[in-house]
Amino acid sequence: MFISIQNVCFSYPNTGKPALDQFSMNIEKGEVISILGRSGSGKSTILRLLAGLEKPTEGSLTIQDEVLFDGNTFLQPEKRGIGMVFQDYALFPHMTVGENILFGLFQLKKSDKKKRLQEVLELVELQDYEKRYPHQLSGGQQQRVAIARAIAPNPHLILLDEPFSNLDAELQVKIRKDLREILKKANITSIFVTHDENDAHALADRIVKLKDGCIDLIGRPCDLIGIHPHPVPQVTPMIEERELMSV
Ligand SMILES: Nc1ncnc2c1ncn2[C@@H]1O[C@H](COP(=O)(O)OP(=O)(O)OP(=O)(O)O)[C@@H](O)[C@H]1O
Ligand SMILES: [Mg+2]
């Protein structure tokens, strides 16, 4: 297996309840995983822990046999080979599309940088936009630049936090199809967070449902259709019972 996440626990300082409790799952190379859950269920927290922006109180993360964190190890975010796409895309406004994408490629030779830039621009179909600035792009195009920037250094994993929340409904449907194609074409392993069941079903190979910091369910979209995660409480048949008793 490509990625192993085991028993990750975390509490924010001065809070009584853990934000994440015993989060475990294995992920195959190239899989698209969706983390689905209500506001406050811990979705962004698991991404922050995987990216190294928070330190877990317990648990481990291994990618291709390299330990990123466990009881003894804590690799700094920049050493993890994990890309991140934030909700607001966080593009550098004073840099062109090309410069934004090149930002993460500082380790490459000049000729390799140029080649990689053209590859990812093609992947997200923005070949003609290299010289534009973020404010000269639509929301969907900005999102594709953010994805291109995250993918360019060939990360082991990319994390996307609510990638569709700034898009209108029509664009959202188109972009989620594009995003799946981009991720699959590049064979990039990814985890994206959403609170929208339709996004998760349209995009993911597997869905993880989070509730109050705990995994409620994991399954393929087709396995989860119609599943009620919690038993529906039985309504006590008061009237019938009383009637029976009076018989
Ligand atoms: N910096 C923080 N300090 C204290 N508690 C926090 C902090 N950030 C988040 N929390 C709490 O941790 C829990 C999980 O938060 P998280 O941001 O992971 O939720 P989420 O599922 O991403 O929600 P949303 O859909 O609203 O983005 C929540 O109860 C939240 O209040
Ligand atoms: Mg969040």
PDB file of C-alpha atoms and ligand atoms in Angstrom:
ATOM      1  CA  MET A   1       0.000   0.000   0.000  1.00  0.00           C
ATOM      2  CA  PHE A   2       1.171   3.523  -0.835  1.00  0.00           C
ATOM      3  CA  ILE A   3       0.019   5.626   2.136  1.00  0.00           C
ATOM      4  CA  SER A   4      -0.656   4.369   5.628  1.00  0.00           C
ATOM      5  CA  ILE A   5      -2.349   6.588   8.214  1.00  0.00           C
ATOM      6  CA  GLN A   6      -2.639   4.909  11.608  1.00  0.00           C
ATOM      7  CA  ASN A   7      -4.498   5.947  14.783  1.00  0.00           C
ATOM      8  CA  VAL A   8      -4.010   9.680  14.355  1.00  0.00           C
ATOM      9  CA  CYS A   9      -5.312  11.632  17.371  1.00  0.00           C
ATOM     10  CA  PHE A  10      -5.230  15.365  17.927  1.00  0.00           C
ATOM     11  CA  SER A  11      -6.709  17.992  20.270  1.00  0.00           C
ATOM     12  CA  TYR A  12      -6.325  21.762  19.830  1.00  0.00           C
ATOM     13  CA  PRO A  13      -4.795  23.437  22.897  1.00  0.00           C
ATOM     14  CA  ASN A  14      -7.251  24.305  25.671  1.00  0.00           C
ATOM     15  CA  THR A  15     -10.091  22.259  24.218  1.00  0.00           C
ATOM     16  CA  GLY A  16     -11.618  19.352  26.086  1.00  0.00           C
ATOM     17  CA  LYS A  17     -12.673  17.208  23.151  1.00  0.00           C
ATOM     18  CA  PRO A  18     -10.290  15.701  20.576  1.00  0.00           C
ATOM     19  CA  ALA A  19     -10.709  17.286  17.117  1.00  0.00           C
ATOM     20  CA  LEU A  20      -9.627  13.945  15.673  1.00  0.00           C
ATOM     21  CA  ASP A  21      -9.780  10.537  17.299  1.00  0.00           C
ATOM     22  CA  GLN A  22      -8.072   7.352  16.021  1.00  0.00           C
ATOM     23  CA  PHE A  23      -8.113   8.237  12.321  1.00  0.00           C
ATOM     24  CA  SER A  24      -6.772   5.253  10.339  1.00  0.00           C
ATOM     25  CA  MET A  25      -6.821   4.341   6.671  1.00  0.00           C
ATOM     26  CA  ASN A  26      -4.616   3.027   3.869  1.00  0.00           C
ATOM     27  CA  ILE A  27      -4.550   4.674   0.439  1.00  0.00           C
ATOM     28  CA  GLU A  28      -3.369   3.234  -2.895  1.00  0.00           C
ATOM     29  CA  LYS A  29      -1.225   5.168  -5.387  1.00  0.00           C
ATOM     30  CA  GLY A  30      -3.420   7.330  -7.628  1.00  0.00           C
ATOM     31  CA  GLU A  31      -6.529   6.995  -5.471  1.00  0.00           C
ATOM     32  CA  VAL A  32      -8.833   9.988  -5.056  1.00  0.00           C
ATOM     33  CA  ILE A  33     -10.182  10.074  -1.515  1.00  0.00           C
ATOM     34  CA  SER A  34     -12.934  12.378  -0.335  1.00  0.00           C
ATOM     35  CA  ILE A  35     -13.392  13.334   3.290  1.00  0.00           C
ATOM     36  CA  LEU A  36     -17.007  14.199   3.837  1.00  0.00           C
ATOM     37  CA  GLY A  37     -18.526  15.620   6.988  1.00  0.00           C
ATOM     38  CA  ARG A  38     -20.395  18.478   8.575  1.00  0.00           C
ATOM     39  CA  SER A  39     -18.821  21.736   9.675  1.00  0.00           C
ATOM     40  CA  GLY A  40     -16.575  21.100  12.669  1.00  0.00           C
ATOM     41  CA  SER A  41     -16.281  17.335  12.083  1.00  0.00           C
ATOM     42  CA  GLY A  42     -12.481  17.507  11.729  1.00  0.00           C
ATOM     43  CA  LYS A  43     -12.007  17.549   7.935  1.00  0.00           C
ATOM     44  CA  SER A  44      -9.510  20.417   7.742  1.00  0.00           C
ATOM     45  CA  THR A  45      -7.779  19.116  10.864  1.00  0.00           C
ATOM     46  CA  ILE A  46      -6.836  15.808   9.237  1.00  0.00           C
ATOM     47  CA  LEU A  47      -5.418  17.675   6.200  1.00  0.00           C
ATOM     48  CA  ARG A  48      -3.422  20.009   8.495  1.00  0.00           C
ATOM     49  CA  LEU A  49      -2.011  16.997  10.355  1.00  0.00           C
ATOM     50  CA  LEU A  50      -1.022  15.187   7.156  1.00  0.00           C
ATOM     51  CA  ALA A  51       0.583  18.362   5.758  1.00  0.00           C
ATOM     52  CA  GLY A  52       2.562  18.896   8.973  1.00  0.00           C
ATOM     53  CA  LEU A  53       0.846  22.153   9.968  1.00  0.00           C
ATOM     54  CA  GLU A  54      -0.188  20.540  13.285  1.00  0.00           C
ATOM     55  CA  LYS A  55       1.552  17.920  15.384  1.00  0.00           C
ATOM     56  CA  PRO A  56      -0.556  14.876  16.269  1.00  0.00           C
ATOM     57  CA  THR A  57      -0.698  13.690  19.864  1.00  0.00           C
ATOM     58  CA  GLU A  58      -0.610  10.103  18.639  1.00  0.00           C
ATOM     59  CA  GLY A  59      -0.424   8.048  15.453  1.00  0.00           C
ATOM     60  CA  SER A  60       1.683   7.731  12.331  1.00  0.00           C
ATOM     61  CA  LEU A  61       1.832   8.611   8.642  1.00  0.00           C
ATOM     62  CA  THR A  62       3.930   6.595   6.194  1.00  0.00           C
ATOM     63  CA  ILE A  63       4.233   7.277   2.453  1.00  0.00           C
ATOM     64  CA  GLN A  64       6.016   4.633   0.370  1.00  0.00           C
ATOM     65  CA  ASP A  65       7.763   3.255   3.471  1.00  0.00           C
ATOM     66  CA  GLU A  66       9.014   6.700   4.545  1.00  0.00           C
ATOM     67  CA  VAL A  67       7.798   7.730   7.994  1.00  0.00           C
ATOM     68  CA  LEU A  68       6.543  11.342   7.919  1.00  0.00           C
ATOM     69  CA  PHE A  69       5.462  11.249  11.532  1.00  0.00           C
ATOM     70  CA  ASP A  70       5.193   8.772  14.364  1.00  0.00           C
ATOM     71  CA  GLY A  71       6.171   8.698  18.052  1.00  0.00           C
ATOM     72  CA  ASN A  72       9.826   9.477  17.150  1.00  0.00           C
ATOM     73  CA  THR A  73       9.688  11.376  13.858  1.00  0.00           C
ATOM     74  CA  PHE A  74       8.162  14.652  12.704  1.00  0.00           C
ATOM     75  CA  LEU A  75       9.114  15.721   9.194  1.00  0.00           C
ATOM     76  CA  GLN A  76       8.737  19.462   8.495  1.00  0.00           C
ATOM     77  CA  PRO A  77       5.954  20.379   6.010  1.00  0.00           C
ATOM     78  CA  GLU A  78       8.359  21.386   3.217  1.00  0.00           C
ATOM     79  CA  LYS A  79      10.122  17.999   3.404  1.00  0.00           C
ATOM     80  CA  ARG A  80       6.946  15.913   3.089  1.00  0.00           C
ATOM     81  CA  GLY A  81       6.358  16.017  -0.678  1.00  0.00           C
ATOM     82  CA  ILE A  82       2.739  16.946  -0.066  1.00  0.00           C
ATOM     83  CA  GLY A  83       0.987  19.654  -2.103  1.00  0.00           C
ATOM     84  CA  MET A  84      -1.901  21.667  -0.784  1.00  0.00           C
ATOM     85  CA  VAL A  85      -4.741  23.541  -2.501  1.00  0.00           C
ATOM     86  CA  PHE A  86      -6.553  25.878  -0.138  1.00  0.00           C
ATOM     87  CA  GLN A  87     -10.159  26.981  -0.288  1.00  0.00           C
ATOM     88  CA  ASP A  88      -9.216  30.486  -1.512  1.00  0.00           C
ATOM     89  CA  TYR A  89      -6.472  29.032  -3.814  1.00  0.00           C
ATOM     90  CA  ALA A  90      -3.883  31.325  -2.160  1.00  0.00           C
ATOM     91  CA  LEU A  91      -2.278  32.339  -5.475  1.00  0.00           C
ATOM     92  CA  PHE A  92       0.385  35.045  -5.291  1.00  0.00           C
ATOM     93  CA  PRO A  93      -1.444  38.082  -6.736  1.00  0.00           C
ATOM     94  CA  HIS A  94       1.705  39.870  -7.943  1.00  0.00           C
ATOM     95  CA  MET A  95       2.932  36.843  -9.900  1.00  0.00           C
ATOM     96  CA  THR A  96       1.721  35.617 -13.287  1.00  0.00           C
ATOM     97  CA  VAL A  97       0.239  32.143 -13.761  1.00  0.00           C
ATOM     98  CA  GLY A  98       3.642  30.910 -14.943  1.00  0.00           C
ATOM     99  CA  GLU A  99       5.486  32.444 -11.993  1.00  0.00           C
ATOM    100  CA  ASN A 100       2.967  31.013  -9.529  1.00  0.00           C
ATOM    101  CA  ILE A 101       3.521  27.524 -10.920  1.00  0.00           C
ATOM    102  CA  LEU A 102       7.301  27.899 -11.110  1.00  0.00           C
ATOM    103  CA  PHE A 103       7.418  28.946  -7.445  1.00  0.00           C
ATOM    104  CA  GLY A 104       7.564  25.363  -6.182  1.00  0.00           C
ATOM    105  CA  LEU A 105      10.103  24.219  -8.775  1.00  0.00           C
ATOM    106  CA  PHE A 106      13.141  26.034  -7.408  1.00  0.00           C
ATOM    107  CA  GLN A 107      15.163  22.817  -7.212  1.00  0.00           C
ATOM    108  CA  LEU A 108      14.969  22.107 -10.951  1.00  0.00           C
ATOM    109  CA  LYS A 109      17.394  23.259 -13.666  1.00  0.00           C
ATOM    110  CA  LYS A 110      16.140  26.172 -15.805  1.00  0.00           C
ATOM    111  CA  SER A 111      15.425  23.982 -18.848  1.00  0.00           C
ATOM    112  CA  ASP A 112      13.599  21.366 -16.713  1.00  0.00           C
ATOM    113  CA  LYS A 113      11.528  24.112 -15.086  1.00  0.00           C
ATOM    114  CA  LYS A 114      10.328  25.356 -18.464  1.00  0.00           C
ATOM    115  CA  LYS A 115       9.458  21.842 -19.582  1.00  0.00           C
ATOM    116  CA  ARG A 116       7.545  21.051 -16.399  1.00  0.00           C
ATOM    117  CA  LEU A 117       5.675  24.372 -16.578  1.00  0.00           C
ATOM    118  CA  GLN A 118       4.461  23.567 -20.093  1.00  0.00           C
ATOM    119  CA  GLU A 119       3.462  20.027 -19.020  1.00  0.00           C
ATOM    120  CA  VAL A 120       1.281  21.180 -16.132  1.00  0.00           C
ATOM    121  CA  LEU A 121      -0.204  24.118 -18.092  1.00  0.00           C
ATOM    122  CA  GLU A 122      -1.265  21.553 -20.693  1.00  0.00           C
ATOM    123  CA  LEU A 123      -2.622  19.239 -18.027  1.00  0.00           C
ATOM    124  CA  VAL A 124      -4.937  21.939 -16.679  1.00  0.00           C
ATOM    125  CA  GLU A 125      -5.570  23.348 -20.183  1.00  0.00           C
ATOM    126  CA  LEU A 126      -4.208  26.818 -19.501  1.00  0.00           C
ATOM    127  CA  GLN A 127      -1.434  26.923 -22.137  1.00  0.00           C
ATOM    128  CA  ASP A 128      -2.459  30.397 -23.308  1.00  0.00           C
ATOM    129  CA  TYR A 129      -2.675  31.909 -19.829  1.00  0.00           C
ATOM    130  CA  GLU A 130       0.946  31.744 -18.676  1.00  0.00           C
ATOM    131  CA  LYS A 131       1.414  35.525 -18.669  1.00  0.00           C
ATOM    132  CA  ARG A 132      -1.892  36.476 -17.014  1.00  0.00           C
ATOM    133  CA  TYR A 133      -2.211  37.573 -13.404  1.00  0.00           C
ATOM    134  CA  PRO A 134      -4.660  35.837 -11.032  1.00  0.00           C
ATOM    135  CA  HIS A 135      -7.090  38.789 -11.060  1.00  0.00           C
ATOM    136  CA  GLN A 136      -7.398  38.402 -14.834  1.00  0.00           C
ATOM    137  CA  LEU A 137      -8.740  34.840 -14.484  1.00  0.00           C
ATOM    138  CA  SER A 138     -12.147  33.333 -13.690  1.00  0.00           C
ATOM    139  CA  GLY A 139     -12.683  31.435 -10.428  1.00  0.00           C
ATOM    140  CA  GLY A 140     -12.413  28.086 -12.205  1.00  0.00           C
ATOM    141  CA  GLN A 141      -9.205  29.109 -13.983  1.00  0.00           C
ATOM    142  CA  GLN A 142      -7.693  30.313 -10.708  1.00  0.00           C
ATOM    143  CA  GLN A 143      -8.540  26.967  -9.193  1.00  0.00           C
ATOM    144  CA  ARG A 144      -6.786  25.155 -12.036  1.00  0.00           C
ATOM    145  CA  VAL A 145      -3.682  27.314 -11.512  1.00  0.00           C
ATOM    146  CA  ALA A 146      -3.715  26.365  -7.821  1.00  0.00           C
ATOM    147  CA  ILE A 147      -3.954  22.688  -8.790  1.00  0.00           C
ATOM    148  CA  ALA A 148      -1.170  23.077 -11.373  1.00  0.00           C
ATOM    149  CA  ARG A 149       1.048  24.753  -8.772  1.00  0.00           C
ATOM    150  CA  ALA A 150       0.407  21.930  -6.287  1.00  0.00           C
ATOM    151  CA  ILE A 151       1.002  19.199  -8.877  1.00  0.00           C
ATOM    152  CA  ALA A 152       4.090  20.731 -10.563  1.00  0.00           C
ATOM    153  CA  PRO A 153       6.749  19.450  -8.101  1.00  0.00           C
ATOM    154  CA  ASN A 154       5.337  15.904  -8.496  1.00  0.00           C
ATOM    155  CA  PRO A 155       4.178  15.484  -4.890  1.00  0.00           C
ATOM    156  CA  HIS A 156       3.376  12.075  -3.416  1.00  0.00           C
ATOM    157  CA  LEU A 157       0.029  13.417  -2.326  1.00  0.00           C
ATOM    158  CA  ILE A 158      -2.099  16.503  -2.839  1.00  0.00           C
ATOM    159  CA  LEU A 159      -4.586  17.772  -0.304  1.00  0.00           C
ATOM    160  CA  LEU A 160      -7.514  19.964  -1.344  1.00  0.00           C
ATOM    161  CA  ASP A 161      -9.653  21.732   1.251  1.00  0.00           C
ATOM    162  CA  GLU A 162     -13.175  22.502  -0.036  1.00  0.00           C
ATOM    163  CA  PRO A 163     -11.870  23.171  -3.571  1.00  0.00           C
ATOM    164  CA  PHE A 164     -15.297  24.053  -4.973  1.00  0.00           C
ATOM    165  CA  SER A 165     -16.688  26.343  -2.315  1.00  0.00           C
ATOM    166  CA  ASN A 166     -15.844  29.554  -4.207  1.00  0.00           C
ATOM    167  CA  LEU A 167     -17.401  28.465  -7.487  1.00  0.00           C
ATOM    168  CA  ASP A 168     -20.963  28.927  -8.679  1.00  0.00           C
ATOM    169  CA  ALA A 169     -23.108  25.788  -9.007  1.00  0.00           C
ATOM    170  CA  GLU A 170     -22.716  25.395 -12.791  1.00  0.00           C
ATOM    171  CA  LEU A 171     -18.946  25.797 -12.712  1.00  0.00           C
ATOM    172  CA  GLN A 172     -18.747  23.438  -9.747  1.00  0.00           C
ATOM    173  CA  VAL A 173     -20.191  20.561 -11.805  1.00  0.00           C
ATOM    174  CA  LYS A 174     -17.779  21.182 -14.708  1.00  0.00           C
ATOM    175  CA  ILE A 175     -14.736  21.694 -12.511  1.00  0.00           C
ATOM    176  CA  ARG A 176     -15.200  18.570 -10.456  1.00  0.00           C
ATOM    177  CA  LYS A 177     -15.249  16.508 -13.675  1.00  0.00           C
ATOM    178  CA  ASP A 178     -12.113  18.343 -14.874  1.00  0.00           C
ATOM    179  CA  LEU A 179     -10.412  17.834 -11.525  1.00  0.00           C
ATOM    180  CA  ARG A 180     -10.981  14.077 -11.568  1.00  0.00           C
ATOM    181  CA  GLU A 181      -9.567  13.906 -15.107  1.00  0.00           C
ATOM    182  CA  ILE A 182      -6.515  15.999 -14.158  1.00  0.00           C
ATOM    183  CA  LEU A 183      -5.785  13.876 -11.075  1.00  0.00           C
ATOM    184  CA  LYS A 184      -6.269  10.589 -12.919  1.00  0.00           C
ATOM    185  CA  LYS A 185      -4.196  11.649 -15.941  1.00  0.00           C
ATOM    186  CA  ALA A 186      -1.324  12.653 -13.654  1.00  0.00           C
ATOM    187  CA  ASN A 187      -1.857   9.546 -11.434  1.00  0.00           C
ATOM    188  CA  ILE A 188      -1.692  11.828  -8.403  1.00  0.00           C
ATOM    189  CA  THR A 189      -2.872  10.488  -5.079  1.00  0.00           C
ATOM    190  CA  SER A 190      -5.209  13.009  -3.515  1.00  0.00           C
ATOM    191  CA  ILE A 191      -7.428  13.706  -0.559  1.00  0.00           C
ATOM    192  CA  PHE A 192     -10.064  16.374  -0.878  1.00  0.00           C
ATOM    193  CA  VAL A 193     -12.379  17.691   1.762  1.00  0.00           C
ATOM    194  CA  THR A 194     -15.978  18.618   1.158  1.00  0.00           C
ATOM    195  CA  HIS A 195     -19.272  18.887   2.966  1.00  0.00           C
ATOM    196  CA  ASP A 196     -21.120  18.272  -0.323  1.00  0.00           C
ATOM    197  CA  GLU A 197     -22.223  14.671  -0.852  1.00  0.00           C
ATOM    198  CA  ASN A 198     -22.539  15.240  -4.639  1.00  0.00           C
ATOM    199  CA  ASP A 199     -18.905  16.389  -4.917  1.00  0.00           C
ATOM    200  CA  ALA A 200     -17.725  13.327  -3.047  1.00  0.00           C
ATOM    201  CA  HIS A 201     -19.786  10.931  -5.147  1.00  0.00           C
ATOM    202  CA  ALA A 202     -18.782  12.545  -8.460  1.00  0.00           C
ATOM    203  CA  LEU A 203     -15.072  12.719  -7.771  1.00  0.00           C
ATOM    204  CA  ALA A 204     -13.846  10.148  -5.327  1.00  0.00           C
ATOM    205  CA  ASP A 205     -12.739   6.543  -5.634  1.00  0.00           C
ATOM    206  CA  ARG A 206     -13.475   6.179  -1.926  1.00  0.00           C
ATOM    207  CA  ILE A 207     -15.312   8.347   0.576  1.00  0.00           C
ATOM    208  CA  VAL A 208     -14.498   8.731   4.265  1.00  0.00           C
ATOM    209  CA  LYS A 209     -17.360  10.043   6.356  1.00  0.00           C
ATOM    210  CA  LEU A 210     -16.223  11.934   9.437  1.00  0.00           C
ATOM    211  CA  LYS A 211     -18.433  12.641  12.426  1.00  0.00           C
ATOM    212  CA  ASP A 212     -17.265  14.483  15.542  1.00  0.00           C
ATOM    213  CA  GLY A 213     -13.617  13.695  14.759  1.00  0.00           C
ATOM    214  CA  CYS A 214     -14.202   9.963  14.234  1.00  0.00           C
ATOM    215  CA  ILE A 215     -14.498   7.905  11.052  1.00  0.00           C
ATOM    216  CA  ASP A 216     -18.116   6.950  10.633  1.00  0.00           C
ATOM    217  CA  LEU A 217     -17.841   5.039   7.347  1.00  0.00           C
ATOM    218  CA  ILE A 218     -15.351   4.318   4.551  1.00  0.00           C
ATOM    219  CA  GLY A 219     -16.421   2.965   1.178  1.00  0.00           C
ATOM    220  CA  ARG A 220     -16.653   3.391  -2.553  1.00  0.00           C
ATOM    221  CA  PRO A 221     -19.393   5.803  -3.654  1.00  0.00           C
ATOM    222  CA  CYS A 222     -21.471   2.884  -4.985  1.00  0.00           C
ATOM    223  CA  ASP A 223     -21.190   1.098  -1.613  1.00  0.00           C
ATOM    224  CA  LEU A 224     -22.425   4.105   0.337  1.00  0.00           C
ATOM    225  CA  ILE A 225     -25.557   4.937  -1.615  1.00  0.00           C
ATOM    226  CA  GLY A 226     -28.582   4.523   0.613  1.00  0.00           C
ATOM    227  CA  ILE A 227     -26.582   3.544   3.695  1.00  0.00           C
ATOM    228  CA  HIS A 228     -27.834   5.061   6.917  1.00  0.00           C
ATOM    229  CA  PRO A 229     -24.754   5.450   9.117  1.00  0.00           C
ATOM    230  CA  HIS A 230     -26.831   5.486  12.251  1.00  0.00           C
ATOM    231  CA  PRO A 231     -29.768   3.248  13.049  1.00  0.00           C
ATOM    232  CA  VAL A 232     -32.996   5.212  12.852  1.00  0.00           C
ATOM    233  CA  PRO A 233     -34.347   5.382  16.434  1.00  0.00           C
ATOM    234  CA  GLN A 234     -37.352   3.185  17.012  1.00  0.00           C
ATOM    235  CA  VAL A 235     -40.503   5.139  17.712  1.00  0.00           C
ATOM    236  CA  THR A 236     -42.166   3.627  20.762  1.00  0.00           C
ATOM    237  CA  PRO A 237     -45.596   2.453  19.703  1.00  0.00           C
ATOM    238  CA  MET A 238     -47.357   3.937  22.727  1.00  0.00           C
ATOM    239  CA  ILE A 239     -50.899   3.848  21.371  1.00  0.00           C
ATOM    240  CA  GLU A 240     -50.783   0.285  20.078  1.00  0.00           C
ATOM    241  CA  GLU A 241     -49.292  -0.925  23.371  1.00  0.00           C
ATOM    242  CA  ARG A 242     -51.951   0.813  25.410  1.00  0.00           C
ATOM    243  CA  GLU A 243     -54.617  -0.585  23.163  1.00  0.00           C
ATOM    244  CA  LEU A 244     -53.127  -4.056  23.508  1.00  0.00           C
ATOM    245  CA  MET A 245     -53.006  -3.721  27.283  1.00  0.00           C
ATOM    246  CA  SER A 246     -56.631  -2.724  27.419  1.00  0.00           C
ATOM    247  CA  VAL A 247     -57.719  -5.746  25.341  1.00  0.00           C
TER     248      VAL A 247
HETATM  249  N1  LIG B   1      -7.281  26.630  15.969  1.00  0.00           N
HETATM  250  C1  LIG B   1      -8.238  25.978  16.644  1.00  0.00           C
HETATM  251  N2  LIG B   1      -8.298  26.057  18.015  1.00  0.00           N
HETATM  252  C2  LIG B   1      -9.239  25.387  18.703  1.00  0.00           C
HETATM  253  N3  LIG B   1     -10.165  24.587  18.127  1.00  0.00           N
HETATM  254  C3  LIG B   1     -10.158  24.474  16.786  1.00  0.00           C
HETATM  255  C4  LIG B   1      -9.208  25.167  15.972  1.00  0.00           C
HETATM  256  N4  LIG B   1      -9.432  24.868  14.670  1.00  0.00           N
HETATM  257  C5  LIG B   1     -10.497  24.032  14.685  1.00  0.00           C
HETATM  258  N5  LIG B   1     -10.929  23.776  15.937  1.00  0.00           N
HETATM  259  C6  LIG B   1     -12.043  22.891  16.337  1.00  0.00           C
HETATM  260  O1  LIG B   1     -11.739  21.571  15.907  1.00  0.00           O
HETATM  261  C7  LIG B   1     -12.893  20.937  15.371  1.00  0.00           C
HETATM  262  C8  LIG B   1     -12.625  20.489  13.948  1.00  0.00           C
HETATM  263  O2  LIG B   1     -12.381  21.629  13.158  1.00  0.00           O
HETATM  264  P1  LIG B   1     -12.089  21.545  11.580  1.00  0.00           P
HETATM  265  O3  LIG B   1     -11.622  22.892  11.160  1.00  0.00           O
HETATM  266  O4  LIG B   1     -11.231  20.383  11.316  1.00  0.00           O
HETATM  267  O5  LIG B   1     -13.574  21.246  11.018  1.00  0.00           O
HETATM  268  P2  LIG B   1     -14.069  21.105   9.512  1.00  0.00           P
HETATM  269  O6  LIG B   1     -14.707  19.750   9.397  1.00  0.00           O
HETATM  270  O7  LIG B   1     -12.972  21.417   8.561  1.00  0.00           O
HETATM  271  O8  LIG B   1     -15.224  22.222   9.450  1.00  0.00           O
HETATM  272  P3  LIG B   1     -15.643  23.200   8.221  1.00  0.00           P
HETATM  273  O9  LIG B   1     -16.493  22.370   7.292  1.00  0.00           O
HETATM  274  O10 LIG B   1     -16.473  24.241   8.916  1.00  0.00           O
HETATM  275  O11 LIG B   1     -14.418  23.756   7.596  1.00  0.00           O
HETATM  276  C9  LIG B   1     -14.033  21.948  15.504  1.00  0.00           C
HETATM  277  O12 LIG B   1     -14.755  21.635  16.661  1.00  0.00           O
HETATM  278  C10 LIG B   1     -13.326  23.276  15.657  1.00  0.00           C
HETATM  279  O13 LIG B   1     -14.070  24.166  16.451  1.00  0.00           O
HETATM  280 MG    MG B   2     -12.651  23.012   7.178  1.00  0.00          MG
END
